Coordinates of C-alpha atoms and ligand atoms in Angstrom, one line a residue:
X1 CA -56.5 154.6 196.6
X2 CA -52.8 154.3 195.8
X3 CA -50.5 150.8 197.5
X4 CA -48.9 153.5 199.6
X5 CA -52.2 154.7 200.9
X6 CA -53.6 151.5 201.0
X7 CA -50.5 150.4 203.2
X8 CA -51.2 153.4 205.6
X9 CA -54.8 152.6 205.4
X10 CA -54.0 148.9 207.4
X11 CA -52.2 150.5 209.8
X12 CA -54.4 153.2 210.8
X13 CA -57.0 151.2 210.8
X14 CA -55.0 148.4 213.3
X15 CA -54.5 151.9 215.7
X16 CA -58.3 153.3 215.5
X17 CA -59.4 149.6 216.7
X18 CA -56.4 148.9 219.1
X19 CA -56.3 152.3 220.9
X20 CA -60.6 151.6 221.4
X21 CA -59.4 148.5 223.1
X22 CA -56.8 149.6 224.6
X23 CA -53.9 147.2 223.2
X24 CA -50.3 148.5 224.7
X25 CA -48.7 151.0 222.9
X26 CA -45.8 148.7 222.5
X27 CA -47.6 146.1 220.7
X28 CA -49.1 148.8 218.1
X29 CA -46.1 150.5 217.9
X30 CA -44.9 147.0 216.6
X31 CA -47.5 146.6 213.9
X32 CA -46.7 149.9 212.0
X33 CA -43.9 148.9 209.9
X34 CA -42.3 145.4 208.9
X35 CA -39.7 143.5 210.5
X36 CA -37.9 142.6 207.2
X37 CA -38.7 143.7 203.4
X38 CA -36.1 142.1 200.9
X39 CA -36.9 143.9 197.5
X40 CA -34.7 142.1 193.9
X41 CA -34.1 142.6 191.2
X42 CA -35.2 138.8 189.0
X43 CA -33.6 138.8 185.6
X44 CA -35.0 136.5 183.2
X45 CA -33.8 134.8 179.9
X46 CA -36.7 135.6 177.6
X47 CA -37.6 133.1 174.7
X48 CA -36.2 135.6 171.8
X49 CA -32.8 135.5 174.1
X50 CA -33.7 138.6 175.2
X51 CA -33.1 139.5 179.3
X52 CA -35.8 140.9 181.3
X53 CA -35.5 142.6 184.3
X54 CA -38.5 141.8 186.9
X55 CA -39.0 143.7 190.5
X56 CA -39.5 141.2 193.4
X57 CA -40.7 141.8 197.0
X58 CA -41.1 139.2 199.9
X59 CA -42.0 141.4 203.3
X60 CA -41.9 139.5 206.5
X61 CA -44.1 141.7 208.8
X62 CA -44.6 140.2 212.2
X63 CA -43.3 136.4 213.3
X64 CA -44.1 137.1 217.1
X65 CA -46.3 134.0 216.8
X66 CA -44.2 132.1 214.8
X67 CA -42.5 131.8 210.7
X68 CA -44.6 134.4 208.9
X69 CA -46.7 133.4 205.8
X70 CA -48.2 134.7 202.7
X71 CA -49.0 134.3 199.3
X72 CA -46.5 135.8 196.3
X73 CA -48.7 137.7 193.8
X74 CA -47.9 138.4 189.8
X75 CA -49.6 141.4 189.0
X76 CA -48.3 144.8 187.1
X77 CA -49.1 146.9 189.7
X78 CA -47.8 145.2 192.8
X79 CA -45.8 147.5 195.0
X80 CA -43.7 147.2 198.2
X81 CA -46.4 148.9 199.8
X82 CA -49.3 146.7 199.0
X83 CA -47.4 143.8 199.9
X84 CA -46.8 145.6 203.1
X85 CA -50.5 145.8 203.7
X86 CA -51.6 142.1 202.6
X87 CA -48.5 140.9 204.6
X88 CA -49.9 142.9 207.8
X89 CA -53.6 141.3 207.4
X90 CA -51.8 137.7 207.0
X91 CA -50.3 138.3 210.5
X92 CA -53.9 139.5 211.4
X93 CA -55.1 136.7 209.8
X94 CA -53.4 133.6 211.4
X95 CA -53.8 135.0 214.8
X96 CA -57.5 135.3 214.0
X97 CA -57.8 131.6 213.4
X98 CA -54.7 130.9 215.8
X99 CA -52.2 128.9 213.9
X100 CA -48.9 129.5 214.9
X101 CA -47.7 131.5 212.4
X102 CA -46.6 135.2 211.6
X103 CA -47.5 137.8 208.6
X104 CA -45.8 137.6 205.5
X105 CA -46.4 138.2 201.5
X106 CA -44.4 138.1 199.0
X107 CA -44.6 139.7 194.7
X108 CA -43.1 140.0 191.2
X109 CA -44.0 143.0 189.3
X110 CA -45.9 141.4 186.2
X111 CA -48.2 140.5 184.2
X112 CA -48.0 136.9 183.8
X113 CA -50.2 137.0 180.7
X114 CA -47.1 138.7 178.9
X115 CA -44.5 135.4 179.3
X116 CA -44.6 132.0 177.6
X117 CA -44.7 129.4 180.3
X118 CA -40.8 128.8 179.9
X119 CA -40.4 132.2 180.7
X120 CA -43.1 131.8 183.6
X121 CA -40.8 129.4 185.1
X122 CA -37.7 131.0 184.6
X123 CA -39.3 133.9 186.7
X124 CA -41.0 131.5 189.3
X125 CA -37.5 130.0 189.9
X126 CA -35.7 133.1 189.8
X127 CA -37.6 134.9 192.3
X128 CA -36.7 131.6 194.5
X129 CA -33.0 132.2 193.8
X130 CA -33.1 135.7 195.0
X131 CA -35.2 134.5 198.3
X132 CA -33.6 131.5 199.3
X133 CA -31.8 133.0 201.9
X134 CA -34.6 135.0 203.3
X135 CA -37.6 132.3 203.1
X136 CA -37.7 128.6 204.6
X137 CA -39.6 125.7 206.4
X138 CA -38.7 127.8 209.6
X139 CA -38.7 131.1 208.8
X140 CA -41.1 132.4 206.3
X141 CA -43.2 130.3 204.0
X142 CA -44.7 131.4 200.9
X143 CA -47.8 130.4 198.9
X144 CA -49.9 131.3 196.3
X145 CA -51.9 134.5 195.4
X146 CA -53.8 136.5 192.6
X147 CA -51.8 134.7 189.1
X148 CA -49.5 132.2 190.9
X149 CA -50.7 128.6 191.4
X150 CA -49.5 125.1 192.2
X151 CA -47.2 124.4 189.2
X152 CA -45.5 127.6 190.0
X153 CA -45.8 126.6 193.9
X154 CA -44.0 123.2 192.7
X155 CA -41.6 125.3 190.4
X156 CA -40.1 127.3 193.5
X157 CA -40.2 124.5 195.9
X158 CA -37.8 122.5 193.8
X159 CA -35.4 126.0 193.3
X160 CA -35.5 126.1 196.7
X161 CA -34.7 122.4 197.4
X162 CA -31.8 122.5 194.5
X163 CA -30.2 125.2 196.2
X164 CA -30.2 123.9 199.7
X165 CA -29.7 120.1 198.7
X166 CA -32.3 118.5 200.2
X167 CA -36.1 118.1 200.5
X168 CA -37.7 120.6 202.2
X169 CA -41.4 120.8 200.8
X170 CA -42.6 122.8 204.1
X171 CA -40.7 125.7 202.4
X172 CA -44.2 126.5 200.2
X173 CA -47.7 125.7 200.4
X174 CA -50.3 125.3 197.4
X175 CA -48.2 122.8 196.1
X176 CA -49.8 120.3 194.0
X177 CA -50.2 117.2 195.3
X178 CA -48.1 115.2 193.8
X179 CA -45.6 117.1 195.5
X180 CA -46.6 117.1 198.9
X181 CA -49.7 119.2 198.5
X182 CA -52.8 118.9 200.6
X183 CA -55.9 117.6 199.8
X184 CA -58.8 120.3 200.0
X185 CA -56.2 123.5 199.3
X186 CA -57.9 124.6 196.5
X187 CA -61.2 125.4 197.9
X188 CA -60.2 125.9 201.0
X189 CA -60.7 129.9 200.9
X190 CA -64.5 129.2 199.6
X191 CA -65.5 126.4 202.1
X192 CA -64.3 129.0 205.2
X193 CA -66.4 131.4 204.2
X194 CA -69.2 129.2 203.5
X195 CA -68.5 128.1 207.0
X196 CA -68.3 131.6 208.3
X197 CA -71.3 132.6 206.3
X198 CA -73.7 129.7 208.1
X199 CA -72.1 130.6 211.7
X200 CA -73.4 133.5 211.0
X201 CA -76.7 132.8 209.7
X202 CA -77.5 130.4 212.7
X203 CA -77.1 133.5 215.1
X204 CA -79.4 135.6 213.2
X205 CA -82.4 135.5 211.5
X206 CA -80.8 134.3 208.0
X207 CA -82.2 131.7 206.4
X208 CA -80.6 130.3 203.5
X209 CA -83.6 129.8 201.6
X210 CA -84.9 133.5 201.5
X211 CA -81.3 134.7 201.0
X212 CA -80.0 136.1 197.9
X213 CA -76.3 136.9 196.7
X214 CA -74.4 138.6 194.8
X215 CA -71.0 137.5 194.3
X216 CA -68.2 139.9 192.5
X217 CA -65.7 137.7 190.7
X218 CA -65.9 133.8 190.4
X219 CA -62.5 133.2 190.5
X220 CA -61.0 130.5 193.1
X221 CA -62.5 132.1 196.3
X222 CA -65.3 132.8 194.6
X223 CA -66.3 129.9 192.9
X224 CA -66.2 127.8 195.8
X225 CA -68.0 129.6 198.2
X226 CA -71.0 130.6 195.6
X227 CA -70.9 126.5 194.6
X228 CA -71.5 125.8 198.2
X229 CA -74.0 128.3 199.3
X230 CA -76.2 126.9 196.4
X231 CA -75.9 123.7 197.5
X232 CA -77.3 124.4 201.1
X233 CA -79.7 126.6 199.5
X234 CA -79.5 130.4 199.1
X235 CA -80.0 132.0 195.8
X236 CA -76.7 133.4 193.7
X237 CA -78.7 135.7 191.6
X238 CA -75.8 138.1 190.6
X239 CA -71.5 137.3 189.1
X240 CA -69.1 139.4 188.0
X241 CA -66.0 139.4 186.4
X242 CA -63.2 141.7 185.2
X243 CA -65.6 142.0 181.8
X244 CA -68.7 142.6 183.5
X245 CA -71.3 140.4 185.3
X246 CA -74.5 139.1 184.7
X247 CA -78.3 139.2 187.2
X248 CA -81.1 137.0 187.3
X249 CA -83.8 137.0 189.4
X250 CA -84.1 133.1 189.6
X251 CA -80.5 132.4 190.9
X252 CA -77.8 131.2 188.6
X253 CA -76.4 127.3 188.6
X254 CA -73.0 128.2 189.7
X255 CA -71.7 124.8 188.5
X256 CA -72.1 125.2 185.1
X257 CA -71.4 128.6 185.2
X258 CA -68.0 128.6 186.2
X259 CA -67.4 125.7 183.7
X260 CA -68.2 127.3 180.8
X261 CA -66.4 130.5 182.2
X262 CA -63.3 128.3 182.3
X263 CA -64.0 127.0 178.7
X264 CA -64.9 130.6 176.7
X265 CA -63.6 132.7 179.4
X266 CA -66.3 134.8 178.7
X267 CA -68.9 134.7 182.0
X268 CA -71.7 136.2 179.7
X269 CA -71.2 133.7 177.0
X270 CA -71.8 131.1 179.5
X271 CA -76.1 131.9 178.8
X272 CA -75.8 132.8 175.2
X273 CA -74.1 130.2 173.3
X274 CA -73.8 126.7 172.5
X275 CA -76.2 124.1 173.4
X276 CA -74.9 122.8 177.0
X277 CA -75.8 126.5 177.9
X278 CA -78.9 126.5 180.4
X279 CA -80.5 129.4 179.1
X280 CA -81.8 131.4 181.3
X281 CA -83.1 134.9 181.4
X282 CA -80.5 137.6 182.5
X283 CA -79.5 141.3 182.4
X284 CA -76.0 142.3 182.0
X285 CA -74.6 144.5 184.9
X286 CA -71.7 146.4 185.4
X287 CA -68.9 145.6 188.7
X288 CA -70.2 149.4 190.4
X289 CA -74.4 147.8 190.1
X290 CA -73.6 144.7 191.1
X291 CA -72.4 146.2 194.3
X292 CA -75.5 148.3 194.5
X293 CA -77.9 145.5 194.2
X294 CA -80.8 144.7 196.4
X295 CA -79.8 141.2 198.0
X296 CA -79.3 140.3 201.5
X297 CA -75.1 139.2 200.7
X298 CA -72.8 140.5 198.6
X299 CA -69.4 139.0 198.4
X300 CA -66.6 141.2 197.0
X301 CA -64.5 138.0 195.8
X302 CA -61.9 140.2 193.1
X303 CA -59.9 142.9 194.2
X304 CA -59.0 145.3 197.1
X305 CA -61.1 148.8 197.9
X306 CA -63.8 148.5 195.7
X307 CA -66.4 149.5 198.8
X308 CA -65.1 153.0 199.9
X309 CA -66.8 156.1 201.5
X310 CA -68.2 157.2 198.0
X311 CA -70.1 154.1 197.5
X312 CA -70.5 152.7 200.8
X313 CA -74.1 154.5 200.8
X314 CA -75.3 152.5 197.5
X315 CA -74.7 148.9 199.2
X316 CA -78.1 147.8 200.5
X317 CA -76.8 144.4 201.1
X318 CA -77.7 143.1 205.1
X319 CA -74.4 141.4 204.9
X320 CA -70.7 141.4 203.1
X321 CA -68.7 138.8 203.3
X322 CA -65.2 139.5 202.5
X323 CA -63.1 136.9 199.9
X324 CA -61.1 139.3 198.9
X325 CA -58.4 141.1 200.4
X326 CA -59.3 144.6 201.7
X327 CA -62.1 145.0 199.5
X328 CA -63.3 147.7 202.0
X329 CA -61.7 150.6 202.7
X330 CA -61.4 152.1 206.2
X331 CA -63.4 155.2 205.7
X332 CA -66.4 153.0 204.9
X333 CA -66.0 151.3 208.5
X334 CA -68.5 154.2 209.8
X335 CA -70.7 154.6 207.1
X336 CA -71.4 150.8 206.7
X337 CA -71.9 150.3 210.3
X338 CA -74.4 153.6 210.7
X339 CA -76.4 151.8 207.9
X340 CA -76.4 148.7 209.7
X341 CA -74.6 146.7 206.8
X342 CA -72.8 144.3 208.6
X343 CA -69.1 143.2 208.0
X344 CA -67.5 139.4 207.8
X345 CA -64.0 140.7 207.6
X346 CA -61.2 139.8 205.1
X347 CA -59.3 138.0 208.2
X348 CA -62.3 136.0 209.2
X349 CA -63.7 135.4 206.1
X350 CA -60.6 134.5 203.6
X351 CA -59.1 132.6 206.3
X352 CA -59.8 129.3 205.3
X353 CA -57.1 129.2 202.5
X354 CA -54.0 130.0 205.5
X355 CA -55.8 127.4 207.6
X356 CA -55.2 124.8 204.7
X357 CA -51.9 125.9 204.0
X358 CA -51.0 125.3 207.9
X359 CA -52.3 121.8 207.6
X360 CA -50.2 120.9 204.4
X361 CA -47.3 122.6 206.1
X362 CA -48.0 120.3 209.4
X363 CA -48.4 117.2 206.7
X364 CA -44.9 118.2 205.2
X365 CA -43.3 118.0 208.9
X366 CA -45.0 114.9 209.9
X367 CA -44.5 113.1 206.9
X368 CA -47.8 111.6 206.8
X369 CA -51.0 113.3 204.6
X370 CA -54.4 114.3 205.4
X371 CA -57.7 112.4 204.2
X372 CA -60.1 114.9 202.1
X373 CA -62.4 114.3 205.3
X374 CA -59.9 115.3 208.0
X375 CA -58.6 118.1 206.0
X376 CA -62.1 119.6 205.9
X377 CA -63.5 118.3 209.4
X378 CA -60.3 120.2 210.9
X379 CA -61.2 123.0 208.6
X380 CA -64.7 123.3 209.9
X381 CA -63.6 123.4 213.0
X382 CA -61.1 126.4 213.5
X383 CA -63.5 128.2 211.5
X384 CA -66.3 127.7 214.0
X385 CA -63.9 128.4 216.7
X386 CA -62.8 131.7 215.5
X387 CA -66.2 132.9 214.7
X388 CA -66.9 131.9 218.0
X389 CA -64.7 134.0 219.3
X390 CA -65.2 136.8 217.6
X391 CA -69.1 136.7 217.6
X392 CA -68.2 136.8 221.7
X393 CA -66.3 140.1 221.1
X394 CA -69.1 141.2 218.8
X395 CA -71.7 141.1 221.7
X396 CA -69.9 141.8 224.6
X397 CA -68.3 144.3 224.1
X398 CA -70.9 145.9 221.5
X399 CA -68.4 146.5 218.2
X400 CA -68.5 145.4 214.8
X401 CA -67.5 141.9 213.5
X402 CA -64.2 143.6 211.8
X403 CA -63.5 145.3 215.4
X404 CA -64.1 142.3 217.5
X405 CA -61.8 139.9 215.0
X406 CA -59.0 143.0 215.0
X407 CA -59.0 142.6 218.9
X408 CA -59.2 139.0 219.1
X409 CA -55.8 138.9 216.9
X410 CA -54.6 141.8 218.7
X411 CA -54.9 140.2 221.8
X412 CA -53.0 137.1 221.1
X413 CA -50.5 139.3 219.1
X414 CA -50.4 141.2 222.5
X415 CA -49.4 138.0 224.8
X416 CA -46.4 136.4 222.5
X417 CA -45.4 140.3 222.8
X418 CA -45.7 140.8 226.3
X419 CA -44.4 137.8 227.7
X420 CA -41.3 139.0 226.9
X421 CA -41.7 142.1 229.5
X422 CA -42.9 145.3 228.7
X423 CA -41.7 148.9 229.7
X424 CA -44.4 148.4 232.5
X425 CA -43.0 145.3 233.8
X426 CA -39.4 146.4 233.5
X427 CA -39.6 149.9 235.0
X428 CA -42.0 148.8 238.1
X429 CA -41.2 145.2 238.9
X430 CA -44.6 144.3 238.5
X431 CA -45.5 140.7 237.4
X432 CA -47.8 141.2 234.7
X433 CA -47.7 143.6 231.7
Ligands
LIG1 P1 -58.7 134.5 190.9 O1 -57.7 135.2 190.0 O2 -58.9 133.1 190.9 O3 -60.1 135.2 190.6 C1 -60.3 136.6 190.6 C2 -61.7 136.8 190.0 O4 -61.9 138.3 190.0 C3 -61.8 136.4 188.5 O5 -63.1 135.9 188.3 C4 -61.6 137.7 187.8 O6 -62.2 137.7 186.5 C5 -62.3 138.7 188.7 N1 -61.9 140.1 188.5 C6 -60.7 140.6 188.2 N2 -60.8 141.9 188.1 C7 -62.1 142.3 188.3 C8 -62.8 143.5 188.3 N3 -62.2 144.6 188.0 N4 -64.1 143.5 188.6 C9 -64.7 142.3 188.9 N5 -64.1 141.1 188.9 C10 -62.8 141.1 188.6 O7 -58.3 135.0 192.4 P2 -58.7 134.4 193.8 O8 -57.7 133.5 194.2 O9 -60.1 134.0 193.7 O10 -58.6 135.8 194.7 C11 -59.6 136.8 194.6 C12 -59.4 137.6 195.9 O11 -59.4 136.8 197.0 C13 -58.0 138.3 196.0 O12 -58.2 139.6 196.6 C14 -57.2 137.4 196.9 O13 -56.2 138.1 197.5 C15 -58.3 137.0 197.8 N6 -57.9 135.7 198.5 C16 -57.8 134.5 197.8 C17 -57.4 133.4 198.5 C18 -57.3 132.1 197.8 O14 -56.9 131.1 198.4 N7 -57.6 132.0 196.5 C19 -57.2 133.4 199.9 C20 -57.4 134.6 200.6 C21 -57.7 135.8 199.9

C-alpha cells in the first residue's frame, strides 16, 4: 500500500467506525484532512563541503484537545502522506489514553545510515531551524520515531532554545536525561503494552504460562515488551528482524538476545557464535512465517501494513497486539474479526511511549522530575484506565477492541468539538449538540 493510500486508509477507516457510532458529521468531517502541514526544504553542509538538500514535513492534525504531538521519523521513504496518517493516529492516540494533547508527526526524507554523525546533526538542527516557528512548548511538540533518538531529541531542543533565547525543554520529548528527560521514556512503549497485554489476559482465559509469542522486530518497542512478558511468564518462542527471524519451541531468553543483537547486529548470530551464546536449538524463519505461526500472540513490533486482506487468513494467532504503527490494514478489520483473531489496537497498545512523553513534558513545566517508581506507577495506571474503558465499549456495545478504542477517542474528540456549538445547536436553539 502506497503513503497516499495508507493516509486515505486512516481516514476511511475513522468514518466506517464513526458513522457505526454515530459521531456528528461535523466532528468526522474534521478528522479528514490536517489543520496545518509545513513541508521544507533542510539544506545541509555535508563533510566533503558538499550541500545536501533534505525534504522535511511536520503536520499538525487536530489540537482540539490541546498542543498536538508526535514523533519526527528519518526514513527514505517518508512522505507527507504517511506523516498525515501517523499524525491522525497520534491525535487518536492521546485521546485514547486522555492526555490533553492533539495529533501531530513530524519527518526528514533520509536514510540516516547515509550521514556521518556531524552531518546527522547538521540535519537534526536544521530541520529545527525550518520548524521553529511552527513547533513549541504550547503549540506542537515533537519527539522521537523510527531512526531519531535522544541525542538528536537533545540536538533540536537546543536549536530550538538558541533561536528563541531561552530554555524551553517542553518544546521536545525523548530527551535524554541529562537534559530534562524522563526517567522510564525509553521503555515506555513496551511496558504499556505489557500492561495492556495482562488487562487483557485477566478478562479472558489467558494465562501467561500456556501462552506463546511471536514478536516481529526487537527493536525499542519490541524489546521491552518481549523482556517483560518473559519475566511474568509467557513463552517468546519466535523474533524477527529486517534480516530474518529465528523459532524455537522452548522460548528464547530475550535478555541476551537483544544484547547480542546490539553487539553483532545480526539476531541469528546471537545462537551461533561465540561462547556467551546460549545455544539453543532454532529454525530460521522468514518476516511472512513468523506471522503465520501457531502461537496464541503475535506482536507486529516493525513496520506499518504488514497484516492485510491477502494474509490476514494465514494468522492463527488468538491475539495481536499492535507495537507498531498501523501494522494492520483496514481491509483485514473483517477478515480478522470473522476468524475471531482479536485486535489490541496501535492507539491502545503503543500508547505507553505518548503517555511518557506527557509526563516529561508535565516535569519540564513544573520544574521538578519524576522517580523511576512514579513514572511507571502513573504509567500503569492510565493504561489500566484506558483499557478499562475500552474493554467497556468492547462488551457493551458488542464491537471490536480497535472499534470500541476509535469511539472512546471519538467521543472525547467529539466534546472539545461540540462545546463550541454545532450546526444543531446553532440553527435550533437547543442546549446540547
Ligand atoms: P526500532 O528502529 O527500534 O526497531 C524496529 C525493529 O524492526 C528492528 O528490530 C528492525 O530490525 C525491525 N525491522 C525493520 N524492518 C523490518 C522488516 N522488514 N521485517 C521485520 N523486522 C523489521 O523502532 P521502534 O521504536 O521499536 O518502532 C517500531 C514500531 O513501533 C514503529 O512502527 C513505530 O512507529 C512504533 N512505535 C514505536 C514507539 C516507541 O516509543 N519506540 C512508540 C509508538 C509506536
Amino acid at each position: 500500500m502506497g503513503h497516499l493510500d495508507a493516509f486515505q486508509d486512516a481516514v476511511a477507516r475513522v468514518e466506517r467506525i464513526g458513522e457505526a457510532a454515530e459521531i456528528a458529521e461535523e466532528v468526522l468531517d474534521a478528522l479528514r484532512r490536517p489543520k496545518a502541514v509545513l513541508s521544507a526544504d533542510v539544506r545541509v553542509r555535508m563533510d566533503d563541503g558538499s550541500t545536501r538538500h533534505f525534504e522535511a514535513f511536520r503536520c499538525q492534525y487536530n489540537d482540539v484537545l490541546g498542543p498536538t504531538k508526535g514523533g519526527i521519523r528519518f526514513h527514505p521513504e517518508v512522505s507527507q502522506a504517511e506523516v498525515s496518517a501517523l499524525a491522525l493516529w497520534m491525535t487518536l492516540k492521546c485521546a485514547v489514553v486522555d492526555i490533553p494533547y492533539g495529533g501531530g508527526k513530524g519527518g526528514v526524507v533520509v536514510d540516516p545510515k547515509d550521514l556521518s554523525r556531524l552531518e546527522l546533526e547538521r540535519l537534526a538542527r536544521g530541520y529545527m531551524r525550518a520548524m521553529a516557528d511552527f513547533v513549541g512548548p504550547e503549540t506542537d511538540i515533537p519527539a522521537p520515531d523510527v531512526n531519531t533518538n535522544a541525542r538528536i531529541m537533545g540536538w533540536m531542543a537546543d536549536e530550538y532554545e538558541t533561536i528563541h533565547r531561552m530554555k524551553a525543554p517542553g518544546v521536545i520529548t525523548g530527551k535524554p536525561i541529562a537534559l530534562g528527560g524522563s526517567e522510564g521514556r525509553e521503555e515506555a512503549t513496551g511496558r504499556g503494552c505489557f500492561h495492556v497485554i495482562q488487562e487483557f489476559a485477566k478478562r479472558t482465559d489467558m494465562k501467561p504460562d500456556q501462552t506463546r509469542v511471536a514478536m516481529q522486530g526487537i527493536g525499542n518497542g519490541g524489546y521491552h515488551v518481549a523482556r517483560l512478558l518473559q519475566q511474568e511468564g509467557y513463552k517468546i518462542v519466535a523474533v524477527s528482524d529486517s534480516k530474518g527471524g529465528i523459532y524455537s519451541d522452548e522460548g528464547f531468553d530475550v535478555e541476551s538476545l537483544y544484547q547480542h543483537k546490539q553487539e553483532t547486529r545480526k539476531l541469528d548470530g546471537v545462537y551461533c557464535e561465540g561462547s556467551v551464546c546460549e545455544m539453543i536449538e532454532h529454525d530460521t524463519i522468514s518476516n511472512e512465517e513468523l506471522l503465520a505461526l501457531d502461537v496464541d500472540v503475535l506482536v507486529p513490533a516493525a513496520l506499518g501494513g504488514v497484516i492485510t486482506e491477502k494474509n490476514a487468513g494465514d494468522v492463527k494467532a488468538k491475539l495481536i497486539a499492535e507495537i507498531a504503527n498501523g501494522p494492520v490494514t483496514s481491509d483485514a478489520d473483517a477478515p480478522l474479526h470473522e476468524a475471531g483473531v482479536r485486535v489490541l489496537p496501535d492507539v491502545l497498545a503503543n500508547a505507553g511511549g505518548v503517555t511518557v512523553s506527557y509526563f516529561e513534558w508535565v516535569q519540564n513545566r513544573g520544574g521538578y522530575p519524576w522517580s523511576l517508581a512514579t513514572v511507571r506507577e502513573r504509567l500503569e495506571e492510565m493504561m489500566s484506565k484506558a483499557f478499562t474503558r475500552i474493554w467497556e465499549i468492547h462488551k457493551s456495545e458488542d464491537v471490536p477492541l480497535r472499534d470500541a478504542a476509535y469511539r472512546s477517542a471519538l467521543h472525547r474528540i467529539a466534546e472539545g468539538i461540540e462545546i463550541h456549538g454545532t450546526r444543531n445547536w446553532f440553527s435550533n436553539g437547543s442546549s446540547s449538540g
